[in-house]
Coordinates of C-alpha atoms and ligand atoms in Angstrom, one line a residue:
M1 CA -26.3 62.2 79.5
A2 CA -27.1 59.0 80.8
S3 CA -23.8 58.4 81.9
L4 CA -24.0 61.1 84.3
Q5 CA -27.8 59.8 85.7
T6 CA -28.1 63.1 87.2
P7 CA -32.1 64.1 87.2
G8 CA -32.8 67.8 85.6
T9 CA -29.1 67.3 83.4
Q10 CA -29.1 69.9 80.6
G11 CA -27.7 68.0 77.0
S12 CA -24.9 65.4 77.0
A13 CA -21.7 66.7 78.1
P14 CA -19.1 67.7 76.0
T15 CA -16.4 65.5 77.1
K16 CA -15.7 62.0 77.8
N17 CA -13.4 61.8 80.4
P18 CA -14.3 59.4 82.9
E19 CA -12.6 61.3 85.6
L20 CA -14.7 64.4 85.1
L21 CA -18.1 62.9 84.5
A22 CA -17.9 61.5 87.6
W23 CA -16.9 63.9 89.7
V24 CA -19.0 66.1 88.5
A25 CA -22.3 63.2 88.7
K26 CA -21.0 63.1 92.9
M27 CA -20.5 66.5 93.3
A28 CA -24.0 67.4 91.9
Q29 CA -25.0 64.5 94.1
M30 CA -23.9 66.0 97.1
T31 CA -25.2 69.7 95.7
Q32 CA -28.6 68.7 94.5
P33 CA -28.5 71.5 91.6
D34 CA -32.3 71.5 90.1
Q35 CA -29.8 71.5 86.7
I36 CA -26.1 70.8 85.5
V37 CA -25.3 73.7 82.4
W38 CA -21.5 72.6 80.7
C39 CA -20.2 76.1 80.1
D40 CA -18.8 76.2 76.3
G41 CA -17.2 79.9 76.2
S42 CA -19.5 80.7 73.5
E43 CA -21.2 83.9 72.4
E44 CA -24.3 82.7 72.3
E45 CA -23.5 81.3 75.7
K46 CA -22.3 84.6 76.7
K47 CA -25.2 86.4 75.9
R48 CA -27.5 84.3 77.6
L49 CA -26.4 83.7 80.7
T50 CA -25.9 87.7 81.0
E51 CA -29.1 88.4 80.5
L52 CA -30.7 86.1 82.7
A53 CA -27.8 87.9 85.3
V54 CA -29.9 91.2 84.7
K55 CA -33.4 89.3 84.8
Q56 CA -32.3 87.8 88.1
G57 CA -30.8 91.6 89.5
I58 CA -27.5 90.4 89.8
L59 CA -26.3 93.1 87.0
I60 CA -27.5 95.8 85.7
P61 CA -26.8 97.2 82.2
L62 CA -24.4 100.2 82.2
N63 CA -25.5 102.8 79.4
P64 CA -24.6 101.6 75.8
Q65 CA -23.6 105.0 75.4
K66 CA -21.2 105.1 77.9
R67 CA -19.8 101.6 78.8
P68 CA -20.8 99.3 76.1
G69 CA -21.0 95.6 76.7
C70 CA -20.7 96.8 80.5
Y71 CA -22.7 95.5 83.3
L72 CA -22.6 96.4 87.7
H73 CA -22.6 93.9 90.0
R74 CA -23.6 94.8 93.4
S75 CA -22.4 92.0 95.8
N76 CA -23.9 91.4 99.6
P77 CA -21.8 93.9 101.4
N78 CA -20.2 91.3 103.9
D79 CA -18.2 89.8 101.2
V80 CA -16.3 92.7 99.4
A81 CA -12.7 91.3 99.9
R82 CA -10.2 87.8 100.5
V83 CA -11.3 86.5 104.1
E84 CA -8.0 85.4 105.3
H85 CA -9.1 83.8 108.6
L86 CA -11.4 82.1 106.7
T87 CA -8.8 79.8 104.4
F88 CA -6.8 77.5 104.7
I89 CA -4.8 74.7 103.6
C90 CA -5.9 71.3 104.3
T91 CA -2.2 69.1 104.0
T92 CA -2.4 65.7 105.4
N93 CA 0.7 67.2 108.0
K94 CA -0.2 70.3 109.4
E95 CA 3.4 70.7 109.1
D96 CA 3.4 70.8 105.6
A97 CA 1.3 74.2 105.3
G98 CA 2.8 76.0 107.8
P99 CA 2.7 78.5 110.0
T100 CA 1.3 81.2 108.0
N101 CA -1.6 79.1 106.7
N102 CA -4.5 78.3 108.4
W103 CA -4.9 74.9 108.6
M104 CA -7.3 71.9 108.5
E105 CA -6.7 68.3 108.4
P106 CA -8.4 67.0 105.2
E107 CA -10.7 64.4 106.0
S108 CA -12.1 66.6 108.6
A109 CA -12.2 69.6 105.9
Y110 CA -14.2 67.9 103.8
T111 CA -16.6 66.4 106.4
K112 CA -17.4 70.1 107.6
L113 CA -17.5 71.3 104.7
S114 CA -19.8 69.0 102.9
H115 CA -22.5 69.4 105.6
L116 CA -22.7 72.7 104.2
F117 CA -22.5 71.7 100.5
T118 CA -24.8 69.4 100.6
G119 CA -28.4 70.0 99.1
S120 CA -26.9 73.8 98.7
M121 CA -27.4 74.2 95.1
K122 CA -31.1 73.1 95.6
G123 CA -32.9 74.8 93.4
R124 CA -30.2 76.4 91.2
T125 CA -28.1 75.4 88.4
M126 CA -24.8 73.9 88.9
Y127 CA -22.3 75.5 86.1
V128 CA -19.6 73.3 84.7
V129 CA -16.8 75.9 84.0
P130 CA -13.7 74.2 81.9
Y131 CA -10.8 76.9 82.0
V132 CA -7.0 76.5 81.4
M133 CA -4.7 78.8 82.9
G134 CA -2.1 79.7 80.6
P135 CA -1.9 80.8 76.5
L136 CA -3.7 77.5 74.4
G137 CA -1.0 75.6 73.5
S138 CA 1.1 76.0 76.0
P139 CA 3.0 73.2 78.0
F140 CA 3.1 74.9 81.1
A141 CA -0.9 75.3 81.1
K142 CA -2.8 73.6 83.3
V143 CA -6.5 72.7 83.1
G144 CA -8.7 73.5 86.0
V145 CA -12.7 73.1 86.3
E146 CA -14.9 74.9 88.3
L147 CA -18.4 73.5 89.6
T148 CA -20.8 77.3 91.1
D149 CA -23.8 77.6 91.4
S150 CA -22.5 81.8 90.6
V151 CA -23.4 83.3 86.8
Y152 CA -21.8 85.9 88.0
V153 CA -19.0 83.8 88.8
V154 CA -19.6 82.2 85.3
L155 CA -19.3 85.1 83.3
N156 CA -15.9 86.3 84.9
M157 CA -14.2 82.9 84.3
R158 CA -15.3 84.0 81.1
I159 CA -12.9 86.9 80.8
M160 CA -10.5 86.1 83.7
T161 CA -9.6 82.4 82.0
R162 CA -9.5 81.0 78.5
M163 CA -12.7 79.2 79.9
G164 CA -15.1 76.6 77.5
R165 CA -14.6 74.0 74.7
A166 CA -10.6 75.0 74.6
A167 CA -10.6 74.0 77.9
L168 CA -12.4 70.2 77.5
E169 CA -10.3 69.9 74.0
M170 CA -7.3 70.5 75.7
L171 CA -8.0 67.8 78.6
G172 CA -9.1 65.1 76.3
D173 CA -10.0 61.7 77.7
S174 CA -7.9 61.4 80.8
G175 CA -5.7 64.7 81.0
E176 CA -5.7 65.6 85.0
F177 CA -7.4 69.1 85.8
N178 CA -7.8 71.2 89.4
R179 CA -11.1 70.2 91.1
G180 CA -12.9 73.0 92.3
L181 CA -16.6 73.3 93.6
H182 CA -17.9 76.7 94.2
S183 CA -21.3 77.3 95.8
T184 CA -22.3 81.0 97.1
G185 CA -24.2 79.1 99.9
D186 CA -26.4 81.0 102.0
L187 CA -23.6 84.0 102.0
D188 CA -23.1 84.3 106.0
P189 CA -19.5 84.8 107.1
E190 CA -20.0 82.3 109.5
R191 CA -20.3 80.0 107.2
R192 CA -17.8 80.8 104.6
F193 CA -15.0 78.6 104.0
I194 CA -11.8 79.0 101.4
C195 CA -10.4 75.7 101.4
H196 CA -7.5 74.0 99.4
F197 CA -6.3 70.1 99.6
P198 CA -3.2 70.2 97.0
Q199 CA -2.4 67.1 97.4
D200 CA -5.8 66.1 95.7
N201 CA -5.4 69.0 93.4
T202 CA -8.6 70.6 95.0
I203 CA -10.9 73.3 95.7
W204 CA -13.4 73.4 97.6
S205 CA -15.1 77.3 97.8
I206 CA -18.3 77.7 99.9
G207 CA -20.2 81.2 101.4
S208 CA -18.7 84.1 98.6
G209 CA -19.1 85.8 95.7
Y210 CA -16.0 87.8 95.6
G211 CA -13.1 87.8 92.9
G212 CA -9.9 85.6 95.4
N213 CA -13.1 83.6 97.1
A214 CA -14.8 82.4 94.3
L215 CA -12.9 83.0 90.6
L216 CA -11.1 79.9 92.0
G217 CA -8.5 79.5 88.2
K218 CA -7.3 82.9 90.5
K219 CA -5.7 83.0 93.9
C220 CA -6.8 79.4 94.9
M221 CA -5.5 77.1 91.6
A222 CA -2.9 79.6 89.7
L223 CA -1.2 80.6 93.2
R224 CA -1.9 78.5 96.2
I225 CA -2.3 75.3 94.0
G226 CA 0.4 76.4 91.6
S227 CA 2.7 77.2 94.4
Y228 CA 2.7 74.1 95.9
L229 CA 2.9 71.8 92.2
G230 CA 6.1 74.5 91.4
Q231 CA 7.9 73.4 94.5
H232 CA 7.1 69.3 93.4
E233 CA 8.1 70.7 90.1
G234 CA 10.7 72.8 90.3
W235 CA 9.1 76.2 88.7
L236 CA 7.9 79.1 90.6
A237 CA 3.8 79.9 90.7
E238 CA 4.5 84.0 91.6
H239 CA 2.1 87.2 92.9
M240 CA 3.3 89.2 90.0
L241 CA 3.0 91.1 87.3
I242 CA 5.2 91.0 84.2
L243 CA 5.9 93.9 81.9
G244 CA 7.9 94.3 78.7
V245 CA 9.9 97.7 78.9
T246 CA 11.4 98.7 74.9
S247 CA 14.0 101.7 75.0
P248 CA 13.8 103.8 71.6
Q249 CA 17.0 101.8 70.1
G250 CA 14.3 99.3 70.2
E251 CA 15.7 96.4 73.0
T252 CA 13.3 94.9 74.7
T253 CA 13.3 93.8 78.6
Y254 CA 11.3 91.8 80.3
V255 CA 10.8 92.0 84.2
A256 CA 8.6 90.7 86.8
A257 CA 7.7 92.1 89.9
A258 CA 5.7 91.1 92.9
F259 CA 3.9 93.8 95.1
P260 CA 1.3 93.1 98.0
S261 CA -2.5 93.6 96.6
A262 CA -3.9 96.5 96.1
C263 CA -0.2 97.9 95.5
G264 CA 0.2 98.7 92.0
K265 CA 0.8 95.9 90.4
T266 CA -1.7 96.7 87.6
N267 CA -0.7 100.4 87.5
F268 CA 2.9 99.5 86.5
A269 CA 1.9 96.6 84.5
M270 CA 0.3 99.4 82.4
M271 CA 2.5 102.3 83.1
I272 CA 2.4 105.1 80.8
P273 CA 5.9 106.9 80.4
P274 CA 6.4 110.1 80.9
K275 CA 7.1 112.9 78.0
E276 CA 11.1 112.9 78.9
Y277 CA 10.9 109.1 77.8
A278 CA 9.6 109.1 73.6
G279 CA 10.3 106.4 72.2
W280 CA 10.2 104.1 75.4
K281 CA 7.2 101.6 75.5
I282 CA 6.0 99.4 78.2
E283 CA 3.6 96.5 77.5
T284 CA 1.5 94.4 79.5
V285 CA 2.2 90.5 79.8
G286 CA 0.0 90.1 82.7
D287 CA -1.5 92.3 85.8
D288 CA -1.3 89.5 88.7
I289 CA 0.3 86.2 88.7
A290 CA 3.3 84.9 86.7
W291 CA 4.3 81.4 85.9
M292 CA 7.9 81.2 86.0
R293 CA 10.3 77.9 84.6
V294 CA 13.9 77.9 84.0
G295 CA 14.0 77.5 79.9
P296 CA 16.6 75.1 77.4
D297 CA 18.8 78.3 77.7
G298 CA 19.3 78.7 81.1
R299 CA 17.0 81.9 81.7
L300 CA 13.8 81.9 83.9
W301 CA 10.3 81.9 80.9
A302 CA 7.3 83.8 82.4
I303 CA 3.8 83.2 81.4
N304 CA 0.8 85.0 82.4
P305 CA -1.7 82.5 83.3
E306 CA -4.7 84.6 83.0
A307 CA -6.9 86.1 80.3
G308 CA -8.2 89.4 82.4
Y309 CA -7.6 91.5 84.3
F310 CA -9.7 91.9 87.7
G311 CA -8.6 95.2 89.0
V312 CA -8.7 97.8 91.6
A313 CA -11.0 100.5 90.5
P314 CA -10.6 103.1 93.5
G315 CA -7.6 105.8 92.2
T316 CA -8.0 104.8 88.6
N317 CA -8.2 107.6 86.4
T318 CA -7.3 109.5 83.2
K319 CA -4.2 110.3 84.8
S320 CA -2.9 107.9 86.6
N321 CA -3.7 105.3 84.7
P322 CA -5.1 105.5 81.1
N323 CA -4.4 102.2 80.1
A324 CA -6.5 100.6 82.7
M325 CA -9.2 103.1 82.0
A326 CA -8.9 102.4 78.3
C327 CA -9.4 98.5 79.1
V328 CA -13.2 99.4 81.1
A329 CA -13.9 101.2 78.2
R330 CA -16.3 97.9 76.9
D331 CA -17.1 94.3 77.9
T332 CA -16.8 94.8 81.4
L333 CA -18.2 93.7 84.5
F334 CA -17.7 96.3 87.4
T335 CA -18.3 94.6 91.3
N336 CA -19.0 97.5 94.0
V337 CA -18.6 100.8 92.5
A338 CA -21.0 103.3 92.5
L339 CA -23.4 104.6 89.5
T340 CA -24.3 107.9 87.9
A341 CA -27.1 108.9 87.0
D342 CA -26.9 108.2 83.7
G343 CA -26.1 104.7 84.1
D344 CA -22.5 105.3 84.1
V345 CA -19.9 104.3 87.3
W346 CA -17.9 106.5 89.3
W347 CA -15.7 105.9 92.0
E348 CA -13.6 107.7 94.4
G349 CA -10.2 109.2 93.2
M350 CA -12.2 108.8 88.9
D351 CA -11.2 111.9 86.4
G352 CA -13.4 115.3 86.9
E353 CA -16.2 117.1 89.2
V354 CA -17.4 115.1 91.8
P355 CA -20.9 114.3 90.8
E356 CA -23.8 115.8 92.7
E357 CA -26.1 112.6 93.1
L358 CA -24.4 108.9 93.0
T359 CA -25.9 105.3 93.8
D360 CA -23.6 103.8 95.9
W361 CA -22.2 100.8 96.2
Q362 CA -25.0 99.1 98.6
G363 CA -27.7 101.1 95.9
R364 CA -28.5 103.8 98.3
P365 CA -28.6 107.2 97.2
W366 CA -25.3 109.6 97.4
K367 CA -25.1 113.1 97.6
K368 CA -21.5 115.1 97.2
G369 CA -19.8 115.9 100.2
S370 CA -21.1 112.6 101.7
T371 CA -18.2 111.2 104.8
E372 CA -19.1 107.6 103.4
K373 CA -17.4 106.3 100.0
A374 CA -19.6 106.3 97.4
A375 CA -17.4 103.3 95.9
H376 CA -16.4 100.5 98.3
P377 CA -12.6 101.0 98.3
N378 CA -12.2 97.0 97.5
S379 CA -14.5 97.9 94.3
R380 CA -12.5 95.9 91.2
F381 CA -13.2 95.6 87.4
T382 CA -13.1 92.4 85.1
A383 CA -11.9 93.4 81.6
P384 CA -10.5 91.2 79.1
M385 CA -7.0 91.8 78.4
T386 CA -7.5 92.4 74.7
N387 CA -8.9 96.1 75.8
N388 CA -5.7 96.5 76.6
P389 CA -4.1 99.8 74.4
V390 CA -0.8 98.4 75.7
L391 CA -1.3 94.1 75.3
S392 CA 2.2 93.2 74.8
P393 CA 2.1 90.9 71.7
K394 CA 3.6 88.1 74.0
A395 CA 0.9 87.2 76.0
N396 CA -0.3 84.3 74.1
E397 CA 3.4 83.5 73.6
P398 CA 3.2 80.1 74.6
M399 CA 6.8 79.9 75.8
G400 CA 6.4 82.9 78.1
V401 CA 9.1 85.9 77.7
P402 CA 12.0 85.5 79.3
I403 CA 12.2 87.3 82.7
S404 CA 16.2 89.9 83.2
A405 CA 14.8 91.4 85.8
I406 CA 12.6 90.0 89.6
I407 CA 11.5 93.7 91.5
F408 CA 9.5 93.4 94.8
G409 CA 7.6 95.8 95.9
G410 CA 6.0 96.7 99.1
R411 CA 4.0 99.4 100.9
R412 CA 5.5 101.5 103.2
S413 CA 5.5 104.9 104.2
N414 CA 9.0 104.6 105.7
T415 CA 11.8 102.9 106.3
V416 CA 12.6 101.0 102.8
P417 CA 13.9 103.3 100.1
L418 CA 12.7 104.4 96.8
V419 CA 14.7 101.7 94.9
L420 CA 18.2 99.0 95.3
Q421 CA 19.3 96.4 94.0
A422 CA 20.4 93.3 95.5
F423 CA 24.1 92.2 95.8
N424 CA 23.1 88.3 94.3
W425 CA 20.3 85.7 94.4
T426 CA 20.7 85.1 97.9
H427 CA 20.6 88.9 98.9
G428 CA 17.1 89.4 96.7
V429 CA 15.7 86.5 98.3
F430 CA 16.6 87.9 101.4
L431 CA 15.1 91.5 99.9
G432 CA 11.6 89.6 98.6
A433 CA 11.4 87.5 102.2
T434 CA 12.0 90.4 104.4
M435 CA 9.5 92.3 102.5
G436 CA 7.2 94.4 104.6
S437 CA 3.3 96.0 103.7
E438 CA 0.9 98.0 105.2
T439 CA -2.1 96.1 104.9
T440 CA -5.1 97.8 102.1
A441 CA -9.0 97.2 101.4
A442 CA -7.9 93.6 99.3
A443 CA -8.6 91.8 101.9
T444 CA -10.6 92.6 105.3
G445 CA -9.2 93.2 108.3
K446 CA -7.5 96.4 109.8
V447 CA -6.1 98.6 107.1
G448 CA -2.4 100.7 107.5
V449 CA -0.7 97.9 109.5
V450 CA 2.5 96.3 108.2
R451 CA 2.7 93.0 108.1
R452 CA 5.5 90.9 106.9
D453 CA 4.5 89.7 103.7
P454 CA 6.7 87.6 101.5
M455 CA 7.3 87.9 98.3
A456 CA 4.2 89.5 98.4
M457 CA 2.7 85.9 98.3
L458 CA 1.7 85.6 102.3
P459 CA -1.8 84.3 101.9
F460 CA -1.1 83.0 98.6
C461 CA 1.3 80.4 99.8
G462 CA 0.0 77.1 99.1
Y463 CA 3.1 75.8 101.6
H464 CA 5.5 75.8 104.2
M465 CA 6.9 79.5 103.9
G466 CA 10.3 78.5 105.0
D467 CA 9.9 75.8 102.6
Y468 CA 9.4 78.3 99.9
L469 CA 11.4 80.6 100.7
Q470 CA 14.2 77.3 100.2
H471 CA 13.0 76.9 97.1
W472 CA 13.0 80.3 95.5
L473 CA 17.1 79.6 97.0
N474 CA 17.5 76.5 95.4
M475 CA 16.0 77.5 92.2
Q476 CA 19.5 79.4 91.8
K477 CA 20.9 76.5 91.3
A478 CA 18.1 75.8 88.2
I479 CA 19.4 79.0 87.0
A480 CA 21.9 79.4 84.2
H481 CA 21.3 83.4 83.8
P482 CA 19.8 84.3 86.8
P483 CA 17.3 87.8 86.5
K484 CA 18.9 90.7 89.0
I485 CA 16.4 91.0 92.2
F486 CA 15.7 94.6 92.9
Q487 CA 13.6 96.0 95.8
V488 CA 11.3 99.1 95.3
N489 CA 9.1 101.3 97.5
W490 CA 6.9 104.0 95.9
F491 CA 5.3 104.6 99.2
R492 CA 7.2 107.0 101.0
Q493 CA 5.6 109.6 103.2
D494 CA 6.6 112.9 104.4
K495 CA 5.6 114.8 107.8
N496 CA 2.2 115.3 106.6
G497 CA 1.5 111.5 105.5
K498 CA 1.3 112.8 101.6
F499 CA 3.2 110.7 99.4
I500 CA 6.7 111.8 98.9
W501 CA 7.7 110.5 95.3
P502 CA 5.3 111.0 92.6
G503 CA 4.9 107.2 91.1
F504 CA 3.0 106.5 88.4
G505 CA 4.1 106.8 85.1
E506 CA 7.2 108.5 86.7
N507 CA 8.1 105.1 88.3
M508 CA 10.0 104.4 84.6
R509 CA 12.9 106.8 85.9
V510 CA 13.2 103.5 88.6
L511 CA 12.6 100.8 85.8
E512 CA 15.0 102.5 83.7
W513 CA 17.4 102.5 86.3
I514 CA 16.5 98.8 86.5
V515 CA 17.1 98.1 82.5
N516 CA 20.4 99.9 82.5
R517 CA 21.6 97.7 86.0
V518 CA 20.2 94.5 83.7
H519 CA 22.6 95.2 80.9
G520 CA 25.2 96.4 83.1
R521 CA 25.2 100.5 81.5
V522 CA 25.5 102.1 85.1
P523 CA 27.6 102.4 88.3
T524 CA 26.2 102.0 91.3
E525 CA 26.8 103.2 95.0
E526 CA 27.0 100.2 97.8
T527 CA 24.9 101.0 100.4
L528 CA 24.5 98.9 103.8
L529 CA 20.7 97.4 102.4
G530 CA 22.6 96.8 98.5
W531 CA 23.3 98.8 95.2
V532 CA 21.3 102.3 94.9
P533 CA 21.7 104.6 92.2
R534 CA 24.3 106.8 92.4
A535 CA 23.7 111.0 92.2
D536 CA 25.5 111.3 88.9
Q537 CA 24.7 108.3 86.6
G538 CA 21.5 108.0 88.4
L539 CA 18.3 108.3 88.5
N540 CA 17.0 110.5 85.7
T541 CA 15.4 113.6 86.7
K542 CA 14.8 115.6 84.1
G543 CA 11.6 117.2 84.4
L544 CA 10.4 115.2 87.1
D545 CA 8.6 117.9 89.1
L546 CA 10.4 117.0 92.8
P547 CA 12.2 119.2 94.4
R548 CA 15.8 117.9 95.9
E549 CA 15.6 117.0 99.2
S550 CA 12.3 115.5 98.6
L551 CA 14.5 113.1 96.3
T552 CA 17.1 112.7 99.3
E553 CA 14.1 111.8 102.0
V554 CA 12.9 109.2 99.5
T555 CA 16.2 107.6 98.9
S556 CA 17.2 108.0 102.4
I557 CA 18.1 104.6 104.5
K558 CA 17.6 105.8 108.3
P559 CA 19.7 103.6 110.8
D560 CA 16.9 103.5 113.8
E561 CA 14.4 102.9 111.3
W562 CA 16.7 100.0 110.2
K563 CA 17.2 98.7 113.8
A564 CA 13.5 98.6 114.1
E565 CA 13.1 96.9 111.0
L566 CA 15.3 94.6 111.9
K567 CA 13.8 93.4 115.1
N568 CA 10.6 92.1 113.2
Q569 CA 12.5 90.2 110.7
E570 CA 13.4 88.4 113.5
S571 CA 10.4 87.6 115.1
F572 CA 9.1 86.6 111.5
F573 CA 12.7 83.9 110.7
E574 CA 11.8 82.8 115.0
S575 CA 8.0 82.1 113.8
L576 CA 9.7 80.1 110.5
G577 CA 11.0 78.0 113.4
L578 CA 13.5 75.0 112.0
K579 CA 12.4 75.6 108.1
A580 CA 13.9 79.5 108.3
P581 CA 16.9 79.0 105.8
E582 CA 19.4 79.5 107.2
A583 CA 21.1 81.2 104.1
L584 CA 18.2 84.0 104.8
T585 CA 19.4 84.1 108.7
L586 CA 22.8 84.2 107.4
Q587 CA 22.3 87.9 105.3
R588 CA 20.1 89.1 108.4
K589 CA 23.3 89.0 110.6
L590 CA 25.6 90.5 107.8
L591 CA 23.0 93.3 107.4
I592 CA 23.3 93.8 111.2
S593 CA 27.0 93.3 111.0
R594 CA 26.9 96.4 108.7
L595 CA 24.2 98.6 110.0
E596 CA 27.0 98.3 113.5
S597 CA 29.8 98.5 111.8
Ligands
LIG1 P1 -4.2 93.4 93.2 O1 -5.2 93.2 91.9 O2 -5.0 93.5 94.7 O3 -3.4 92.1 93.3 O4 -3.4 94.9 93.7 P2 -2.2 95.3 92.2 O5 -1.0 95.6 93.2 O6 -2.5 94.9 91.2 O7 -2.9 97.0 92.5 P3 -3.6 98.3 91.9 O8 -2.1 98.9 90.8 O9 -4.3 98.3 91.8 O10 -2.7 99.6 92.7 C1 -3.5 99.8 94.3 C2 -3.5 101.2 94.6 O11 -2.3 101.5 94.6 C3 -3.9 102.0 93.3 O12 -4.8 102.9 95.0 C4 -3.4 103.2 93.5 O13 -3.8 104.5 93.3 C5 -2.3 102.8 94.1 N1 -1.0 103.0 93.5 C6 -0.4 102.1 92.8 N2 0.9 102.8 91.7 C7 0.8 104.1 92.6 C8 1.9 104.2 92.7 O14 3.1 104.6 92.0 N3 2.2 105.4 93.9 C9 1.5 106.1 94.5 N4 1.3 106.1 95.5 N5 -0.3 105.0 94.6 C10 -0.1 103.9 93.5
LIG2 C1 -5.6 90.8 95.6 O1 -6.3 90.5 96.5 O2 -4.3 90.7 95.3 C2 -6.0 90.3 94.3 C3 -7.8 90.0 93.9 O3 -6.0 90.7 93.3 S1 -8.6 89.1 94.3 O4 -8.5 88.3 93.2 O5 -9.0 89.1 94.9 O6 -7.3 88.3 95.4
LIG3 MN1 -3.5 90.1 93.3

């Protein structure tokens, strides 16, 4: 690879793309790796890198009788979740990042991080990881290249994206690509930064090996850079699952749903309906990210840019999510779960008896009854989507699927009712914009605090939140046949702090109502918040194990709670300043007047 003139480079680069070659050379000059390895995505490469990771103690092989092809990774205990306070949008003007993002001026960010990256790969290998986000051959797919010194990242990217030769083929000799530079650095949180340069299509991430901070194709590229591109190019990059629901009559309806991190996307995307729904089928297109564009038919079409699932382990069991359990049966990487004596994995909320003894996520002995969690609350699995028994046949469809309904759902122990339908697109955008949710372990910080999380994009919007909401409003003009918009909340609690709604597969009852509304089949009742299921011809409760009072409670709208909620929404809109879309502040006023009358 003489063109790169990088000492120790292995073999010749499998591309002639001059931009790519020059950039790799420049980054290598700064980070000074011992060698550069270009990843091709082959089975041989997977085997070689897995063996290396095992030799270095990065991966622990699991019992092949129980988990064939599976490995456990234990991260540094200080590096277990996304770090929102260390995540930056670096645009020339601070205003473009908006009040909900941390901002750094691009030149000073490059300078600051250059110091950290200089020599950061000494004694290490730089892997060049070309990847495609989106189905191969899709006009909506995008190429990225991640340079990383973490073999764990390479093996995860191999599952989560279409990685290797296919990406270089798509890129060709002159194509545009996202430039991702990643080094685990010294894992000191003081020297950890996740910086995005949307104007340069560039991401620099240092000091963390954790999913959302280090697998740059996912949140950094597909959402933060993606949302920026979406605003410029007239499409939407969203924190949404995509599923297809097929009735016994064979009618398939596609739905996209935005729930914040660790609030139920993976579960909803692969749910198994209760027995009363024999003949119905749910199929997964995606469980975390949707890229949506207007098709020639005037409908909104969605692709899942990912190829795997980076899912929350705790709480996953054969009752709550049997399909996810099938996904992790083989060829899966586990991060920060507990290890059983016979070389299997375990986490809180798994089926069966709690084992007497385990090795916890930090590698320490653990005994049943311990007050500490054996698996980290944000422990995760990385599984290929091809493991999913209910993978949609459209998951690789270049055009994606047409979306008939968009659902917004937060984690709210009170206030927000089980389900409602927006009166129209603008009202639907208002419902998404005013989403609140209790924080979870997916990001570092306090858990269980309600915060505004518009469209579940608070941590992932790569530009000004006010402009983002305006972009959503503007999309209406472009979509001749817009999806209907809904809001759900699976997380209402009773006086004892217990979830009232049974959730998981039982969410099918709510989904059926949504599908019926999409096709104009059931009447509704109007409330001040939106349309809700009627007591008759509403939710199908046949076989539902829930007392009538509980159903009333979970669907109730309490004016006092809504007065407090509206105050909170006001501060949110105020924080957007002049960029708070007028159409939305007007929606708020209308709601206030409905509440007062
Ligand atoms: P990210 O991967 O972080 O974006 O999260 P996600 O939205 O895919 O979350 P996931 O489906 O993994 O759910 C995470 C948590 O929500 C787990 O603790 C689940 O048990 C819980 N959960 C999911 N669905 C339901 C539900 O319908 N009801 C209740 N009560 N909990 C749920
Ligand atoms: C989330 O936090 O929303 C995730 C996991 O899906 S991560 O990839 O870390 O962002
Ligand atoms: Mn997510």
